[in-house]
Short mmCIF file of C-alpha atoms and ligand atoms in Angstrom, two decimals:
data_model
loop_
_atom_site.label_atom_id
_atom_site.label_comp_id
_atom_site.label_asym_id
_atom_site.label_seq_id
_atom_site.Cartn_x
_atom_site.Cartn_y
_atom_site.Cartn_z
CA UNK A 1 1.59 -27.56 2.65
CA UNK A 2 0.88 -31.16 3.62
CA UNK A 3 4.39 -31.49 4.94
CA UNK A 4 3.79 -28.57 7.20
CA UNK A 5 0.62 -30.02 8.60
CA UNK A 6 2.32 -33.35 9.07
CA UNK A 7 5.11 -31.78 11.06
CA UNK A 8 2.60 -30.00 13.22
CA UNK A 9 0.85 -33.22 14.02
CA UNK A 10 4.16 -34.88 14.74
CA UNK A 11 4.92 -32.08 17.17
CA UNK A 12 1.69 -32.88 18.95
CA UNK A 13 0.19 -29.47 18.40
CA UNK A 14 -3.19 -30.72 17.32
CA UNK A 15 -4.30 -30.97 20.93
CA UNK A 16 -4.06 -27.21 21.20
CA UNK A 17 -5.59 -26.41 17.89
CA UNK A 18 -8.68 -28.58 18.12
CA UNK A 19 -11.44 -26.29 19.10
CA UNK A 20 -14.55 -27.99 17.70
CA UNK A 21 -17.59 -27.38 19.93
CA UNK A 22 -15.31 -25.77 22.48
CA UNK A 23 -13.71 -29.11 23.29
CA UNK A 24 -10.05 -29.93 23.06
CA UNK A 25 -8.74 -33.36 22.24
CA UNK A 26 -5.73 -34.10 24.43
CA UNK A 27 -2.46 -34.48 22.59
CA UNK A 28 -1.99 -37.95 24.02
CA UNK A 29 -5.29 -39.04 22.51
CA UNK A 30 -4.29 -37.91 19.04
CA UNK A 31 -0.92 -39.59 19.28
CA UNK A 32 -2.35 -42.83 20.69
CA UNK A 33 -4.86 -43.13 17.89
CA UNK A 34 -2.15 -42.55 15.33
CA UNK A 35 0.11 -45.20 16.79
CA UNK A 36 -2.71 -47.72 16.92
CA UNK A 37 -3.50 -47.19 13.24
CA UNK A 38 0.13 -47.64 12.29
CA UNK A 39 0.23 -51.01 13.99
CA UNK A 40 -3.08 -52.43 12.84
CA UNK A 41 -3.14 -51.13 9.26
CA UNK A 42 0.54 -51.22 8.53
CA UNK A 43 0.15 -47.76 7.12
CA UNK A 44 3.17 -45.44 6.95
CA UNK A 45 3.40 -42.72 9.57
CA UNK A 46 3.24 -39.98 6.96
CA UNK A 47 0.09 -41.42 5.39
CA UNK A 48 -1.59 -41.69 8.75
CA UNK A 49 -0.72 -38.18 9.82
CA UNK A 50 -1.72 -36.79 6.42
CA UNK A 51 -5.08 -38.47 6.78
CA UNK A 52 -5.49 -37.09 10.28
CA UNK A 53 -4.58 -33.63 9.04
CA UNK A 54 -7.10 -33.80 6.22
CA UNK A 55 -9.75 -35.02 8.62
CA UNK A 56 -8.99 -32.20 11.04
CA UNK A 57 -9.18 -29.66 8.24
CA UNK A 58 -12.38 -31.16 6.86
CA UNK A 59 -14.14 -30.96 10.21
CA UNK A 60 -12.81 -27.43 10.74
CA UNK A 61 -11.21 -28.43 14.01
CA UNK A 62 -8.22 -26.17 13.53
CA UNK A 63 -8.87 -22.62 14.62
CA UNK A 64 -9.37 -20.51 11.54
CA UNK A 65 -6.68 -17.97 12.33
CA UNK A 66 -4.12 -20.68 13.09
CA UNK A 67 -5.00 -22.45 9.85
CA UNK A 68 -4.52 -19.17 7.99
CA UNK A 69 -0.98 -18.91 9.32
CA UNK A 70 -0.28 -22.52 8.34
CA UNK A 71 -1.68 -21.96 4.85
CA UNK A 72 0.40 -18.81 4.48
CA UNK A 73 3.46 -20.72 5.63
CA UNK A 74 4.74 -17.72 7.57
CA UNK A 75 4.17 -16.49 11.12
CA UNK A 76 4.31 -12.69 11.22
CA UNK A 77 5.58 -11.45 14.56
CA UNK A 78 5.83 -7.91 15.91
CA UNK A 79 9.11 -7.46 17.80
CA UNK A 80 11.32 -4.69 19.08
CA UNK A 81 14.46 -3.98 17.03
CA UNK A 82 16.54 -1.97 19.53
CA UNK A 83 16.07 -3.75 22.83
CA UNK A 84 19.26 -5.72 23.38
CA UNK A 85 18.60 -9.14 24.87
CA UNK A 86 14.90 -9.05 23.90
CA UNK A 87 14.49 -7.97 20.27
CA UNK A 88 17.50 -6.51 18.52
CA UNK A 89 18.18 -6.17 14.79
CA UNK A 90 21.83 -6.14 13.82
CA UNK A 91 22.16 -3.02 11.66
CA UNK A 92 24.78 -4.68 9.44
CA UNK A 93 23.30 -8.13 8.89
CA UNK A 94 19.63 -7.44 9.56
CA UNK A 95 19.58 -10.51 11.82
CA UNK A 96 17.35 -10.42 14.87
CA UNK A 97 18.42 -11.78 18.25
CA UNK A 98 17.16 -11.91 21.83
CA UNK A 99 14.84 -13.74 24.18
CA UNK A 100 11.67 -12.64 22.38
CA UNK A 101 13.14 -13.56 19.00
CA UNK A 102 13.89 -17.09 20.24
CA UNK A 103 10.40 -17.52 21.70
CA UNK A 104 8.91 -16.29 18.42
CA UNK A 105 11.04 -18.75 16.46
CA UNK A 106 9.86 -21.58 18.73
CA UNK A 107 6.27 -20.54 18.02
CA UNK A 108 6.86 -20.67 14.26
CA UNK A 109 8.58 -24.02 14.63
CA UNK A 110 5.61 -25.35 16.62
CA UNK A 111 3.37 -24.34 13.72
CA UNK A 112 5.79 -25.70 11.13
CA UNK A 113 6.04 -22.37 9.33
CA UNK A 114 8.66 -19.74 8.52
CA UNK A 115 8.93 -16.52 10.46
CA UNK A 116 8.80 -12.87 9.46
CA UNK A 117 9.69 -10.10 11.91
CA UNK A 118 8.12 -6.67 11.84
CA UNK A 119 9.74 -4.00 14.00
CA UNK A 120 7.07 -2.42 16.20
CA UNK A 121 6.95 0.30 18.82
CA UNK A 122 4.74 0.71 21.86
CA UNK A 123 2.66 3.03 19.70
CA UNK A 124 2.26 0.71 16.67
CA UNK A 125 2.16 -2.85 18.03
CA UNK A 126 -1.54 -3.01 18.87
CA UNK A 127 -2.68 -1.37 15.62
CA UNK A 128 -0.65 -3.87 13.60
CA UNK A 129 -2.06 -6.76 15.64
CA UNK A 130 -5.64 -5.52 15.33
CA UNK A 131 -5.35 -4.96 11.59
CA UNK A 132 -4.03 -8.50 11.06
CA UNK A 133 -0.69 -7.27 9.68
CA UNK A 134 0.98 -9.35 12.36
CA UNK A 135 -0.21 -12.53 14.10
CA UNK A 136 1.27 -11.87 17.53
CA UNK A 137 3.43 -9.45 19.47
CA UNK A 138 6.56 -10.27 21.46
CA UNK A 139 7.79 -6.78 22.13
CA UNK A 140 8.40 -6.06 25.82
CA UNK A 141 4.62 -5.82 25.97
CA UNK A 142 3.54 -5.50 29.60
CA UNK A 143 0.48 -7.46 30.67
CA UNK A 144 -2.03 -5.16 32.37
CA UNK A 145 -5.66 -5.66 33.40
CA UNK A 146 -6.66 -2.84 31.09
CA UNK A 147 -4.89 -4.36 28.09
CA UNK A 148 -6.36 -7.78 28.85
CA UNK A 149 -9.76 -6.30 27.97
CA UNK A 150 -8.57 -5.85 24.38
CA UNK A 151 -5.95 -8.56 23.75
CA UNK A 152 -5.01 -11.99 25.05
CA UNK A 153 -1.66 -12.40 26.78
CA UNK A 154 0.25 -15.58 27.48
CA UNK A 155 1.67 -16.46 30.86
CA UNK A 156 4.51 -13.96 31.50
CA UNK A 157 7.94 -15.02 30.28
CA UNK A 158 9.93 -12.20 31.90
CA UNK A 159 9.52 -9.50 34.55
CA UNK A 160 11.25 -6.14 34.20
CA UNK A 161 10.97 -2.86 36.15
CA UNK A 162 10.53 0.73 35.13
CA UNK A 163 13.34 3.19 35.72
CA UNK A 164 14.46 6.65 34.66
CA UNK A 165 17.53 7.72 32.68
CA UNK A 166 19.01 11.19 33.08
CA UNK A 167 22.02 13.23 32.01
CA UNK A 168 24.54 13.24 34.87
CA UNK A 169 24.88 17.00 34.48
CA UNK A 170 21.22 17.41 35.47
CA UNK A 171 21.99 16.45 39.07
CA UNK A 172 18.82 14.32 39.16
CA UNK A 173 19.49 11.17 41.18
CA UNK A 174 16.18 10.05 42.65
CA UNK A 175 12.40 10.32 42.38
CA UNK A 176 12.33 13.45 44.57
CA UNK A 177 14.48 15.32 42.02
CA UNK A 178 11.88 14.70 39.32
CA UNK A 179 9.36 17.03 40.99
CA UNK A 180 8.14 19.61 38.48
CA UNK A 181 10.34 18.17 35.74
CA UNK A 182 9.34 17.10 32.22
CA UNK A 183 9.78 13.42 31.46
CA UNK A 184 9.92 11.82 28.01
CA UNK A 185 7.82 8.68 27.58
CA UNK A 186 6.62 6.60 24.66
CA UNK A 187 3.00 6.93 23.54
CA UNK A 188 1.06 3.80 24.28
CA UNK A 189 3.35 2.76 27.16
CA UNK A 190 2.75 2.12 30.84
CA UNK A 191 5.68 4.40 31.79
CA UNK A 192 4.01 7.70 32.76
CA UNK A 193 1.38 6.08 34.93
CA UNK A 194 4.03 3.91 36.60
CA UNK A 195 6.19 6.94 37.37
CA UNK A 196 3.33 9.00 38.80
CA UNK A 197 2.29 6.04 40.99
CA UNK A 198 5.87 5.63 42.22
CA UNK A 199 6.21 9.35 42.96
CA UNK A 200 2.94 9.28 44.90
CA UNK A 201 4.07 6.22 46.84
CA UNK A 202 7.41 7.86 47.63
CA UNK A 203 5.56 10.93 48.93
CA UNK A 204 7.10 13.19 46.28
CA UNK A 205 3.70 14.26 44.96
CA UNK A 206 0.34 14.25 46.66
CA UNK A 207 -1.61 12.15 44.19
CA UNK A 208 -4.57 14.49 44.28
CA UNK A 209 -6.58 13.92 41.16
CA UNK A 210 -4.80 10.66 40.29
CA UNK A 211 -7.08 7.95 38.99
CA UNK A 212 -5.33 4.91 37.53
CA UNK A 213 -8.25 4.15 35.20
CA UNK A 214 -8.51 7.55 33.59
CA UNK A 215 -4.86 8.69 33.86
CA UNK A 216 -3.66 10.45 30.72
CA UNK A 217 0.02 11.46 30.37
CA UNK A 218 -0.99 14.23 27.94
CA UNK A 219 -3.01 16.13 30.53
CA UNK A 220 -1.20 15.23 33.78
CA UNK A 221 0.57 18.27 35.30
CA UNK A 222 0.51 17.62 39.08
CA UNK A 223 4.14 17.59 40.20
CA UNK A 224 5.57 16.15 36.98
CA UNK A 225 4.81 16.59 33.28
CA UNK A 226 5.17 14.29 30.32
CA UNK A 227 6.21 14.68 26.73
CA UNK A 228 5.12 11.73 24.58
CA UNK A 229 7.11 10.44 21.61
CA UNK A 230 6.53 7.76 19.00
CA UNK A 231 9.85 6.01 19.47
CA UNK A 232 12.76 5.71 21.89
CA UNK A 233 15.59 7.15 19.75
CA UNK A 234 13.61 10.40 19.60
CA UNK A 235 13.29 10.50 23.39
CA UNK A 236 17.01 9.90 23.71
CA UNK A 237 17.72 12.83 21.36
CA UNK A 238 15.25 14.99 23.29
CA UNK A 239 17.10 14.13 26.50
CA UNK A 240 20.44 15.21 24.99
CA UNK A 241 18.85 18.40 23.70
CA UNK A 242 17.36 19.24 27.09
CA UNK A 243 13.85 19.10 25.66
CA UNK A 244 13.03 16.69 28.50
CA UNK A 245 14.75 16.30 31.89
CA UNK A 246 14.46 12.53 32.04
CA UNK A 247 13.59 9.44 29.98
CA UNK A 248 11.30 6.91 31.64
CA UNK A 249 10.58 3.36 30.51
CA UNK A 250 11.43 -0.26 31.34
CA UNK A 251 15.07 -0.76 32.29
CA UNK A 252 15.58 -3.31 29.52
CA UNK A 253 14.65 -0.66 26.94
CA UNK A 254 16.71 2.10 28.56
CA UNK A 255 19.90 0.02 28.45
CA UNK A 256 20.85 0.90 24.86
CA UNK A 257 20.46 4.65 25.58
CA UNK A 258 22.61 4.63 28.73
CA UNK A 259 25.64 6.14 27.08
CA UNK A 260 28.52 7.89 28.82
CA UNK A 261 27.46 10.82 30.93
CA UNK A 262 24.03 9.33 31.63
CA UNK A 263 22.80 7.38 34.66
CA UNK A 264 19.71 5.67 35.99
CA UNK A 265 18.12 7.35 38.98
CA UNK A 266 18.17 5.41 42.20
CA UNK A 267 14.73 3.84 41.79
CA UNK A 268 13.20 0.84 40.07
CA UNK A 269 9.46 0.46 40.29
CA UNK A 270 6.30 -1.00 38.74
CA UNK A 271 7.09 -4.62 37.80
CA UNK A 272 6.46 -5.16 34.09
CA UNK A 273 5.46 -8.70 33.17
CA UNK A 274 5.96 -9.41 29.48
CA UNK A 275 3.64 -11.79 27.64
CA UNK A 276 2.91 -12.85 24.06
CA UNK A 277 -0.04 -10.77 22.87
CA UNK A 278 -2.55 -12.16 20.41
CA UNK A 279 -5.97 -11.11 19.17
CA UNK A 280 -8.67 -11.66 21.77
CA UNK A 281 -10.25 -15.11 21.79
CA UNK A 282 -8.21 -16.18 18.76
CA UNK A 283 -6.80 -19.65 18.14
CA UNK A 284 -3.31 -18.16 18.29
CA UNK A 285 -3.87 -17.28 21.95
CA UNK A 286 -4.11 -20.96 22.90
CA UNK A 287 -1.09 -21.88 20.78
CA UNK A 288 1.02 -19.09 22.33
CA UNK A 289 -0.05 -20.02 25.85
CA UNK A 290 0.80 -23.67 25.36
CA UNK A 291 4.18 -22.75 23.93
CA UNK A 292 5.15 -20.33 26.71
CA UNK A 293 4.03 -22.59 29.55
CA UNK A 294 5.93 -25.48 27.94
CA UNK A 295 9.10 -23.41 27.56
CA UNK A 296 8.79 -22.18 31.15
CA UNK A 297 8.29 -25.68 32.50
CA UNK A 298 11.14 -27.32 30.64
CA UNK A 299 13.62 -24.58 31.58
CA UNK A 300 14.10 -23.26 28.03
CA UNK A 301 13.09 -19.72 28.96
CA UNK A 302 15.34 -19.70 32.03
CA UNK A 303 18.21 -20.78 29.77
CA UNK A 304 17.42 -18.08 27.20
CA UNK A 305 17.27 -15.43 29.94
CA UNK A 306 20.78 -16.41 31.02
CA UNK A 307 22.10 -16.68 27.43
CA UNK A 308 20.84 -13.20 26.67
CA UNK A 309 22.34 -11.71 29.84
CA UNK A 310 18.96 -10.85 31.33
CA UNK A 311 19.35 -12.29 34.81
N1 LIG B 401 6.74 -2.43 28.54
C1 LIG B 401 6.09 -1.17 28.63
C2 LIG B 401 4.72 -1.25 28.03
O1 LIG B 401 4.33 -2.27 27.54
C3 LIG B 401 6.92 -0.09 28.01
C4 LIG B 401 6.67 0.22 26.59
C5 LIG B 401 7.36 -0.67 25.60
O2 LIG B 401 7.32 -1.87 25.73
O3 LIG B 401 7.92 -0.13 24.63
O4 LIG B 401 4.01 -0.29 28.08
#
């Protein structure tokens, strides 16, 4: 336990985690003080940092939720398990890989703890976060104004677009062909609203009765209809079975379902900015934000995007 705290201090995280009286102590300040003590007292680095850690804990400067993760020794992260390049679980080895997996690992490393992945869907990720079953979500989770009312999001680490996958035999090739069709979407996703907005913008449907704030895929029937599913494999099966005419979601997610005889329609719309989601006003929000901005600034995320074939 002490070792973990020590490594956190060494990593300079304390600056982020100090929240006493709403003030943050800059990282440089913490490090400077530590160095000074080493010189004047001839105390070993580990003793000094242990002392500092105990002091921080005693004065409750570490955000409670962050401390709970440190005490547990494990960061629990909600990730996708079938989105190649983002969050993908190898069915044979059980190993996870992808951009979001690497960012999550960096977050655990920053905290000096182990990591545990929980596979989530668009329908389950917020429940699991709210209940405390997971500490954060890195699961192609689009930042929206509406969602920001309920959860904190880090600076975006990737921008995707929504598209539509169809069976070639359907003859559907563009937004206009989707008029009066039934489209499969995931519950809890931005997809249906994005598609209706794009169809309105393209002049395919009138948009009468469309209100972005109250839009509900379950009741929308003007020019296109939606069938909602709990997960993507089920939508893919429904597409093969002809239960739906098209499958709409972010292009990154569609990729694994684009098998032979299927194509994307000729339209990409509604930019989807992905961020790390954490509970609102939690200590984890600040830690996640500092991590993502750091990894953006030092080029790590750009490198991971290339490594994972996402550019
Ligand atoms: N990224 C979209 C969203 O957050 C699609 C759903 C998903 O991520 O599974 O709503």
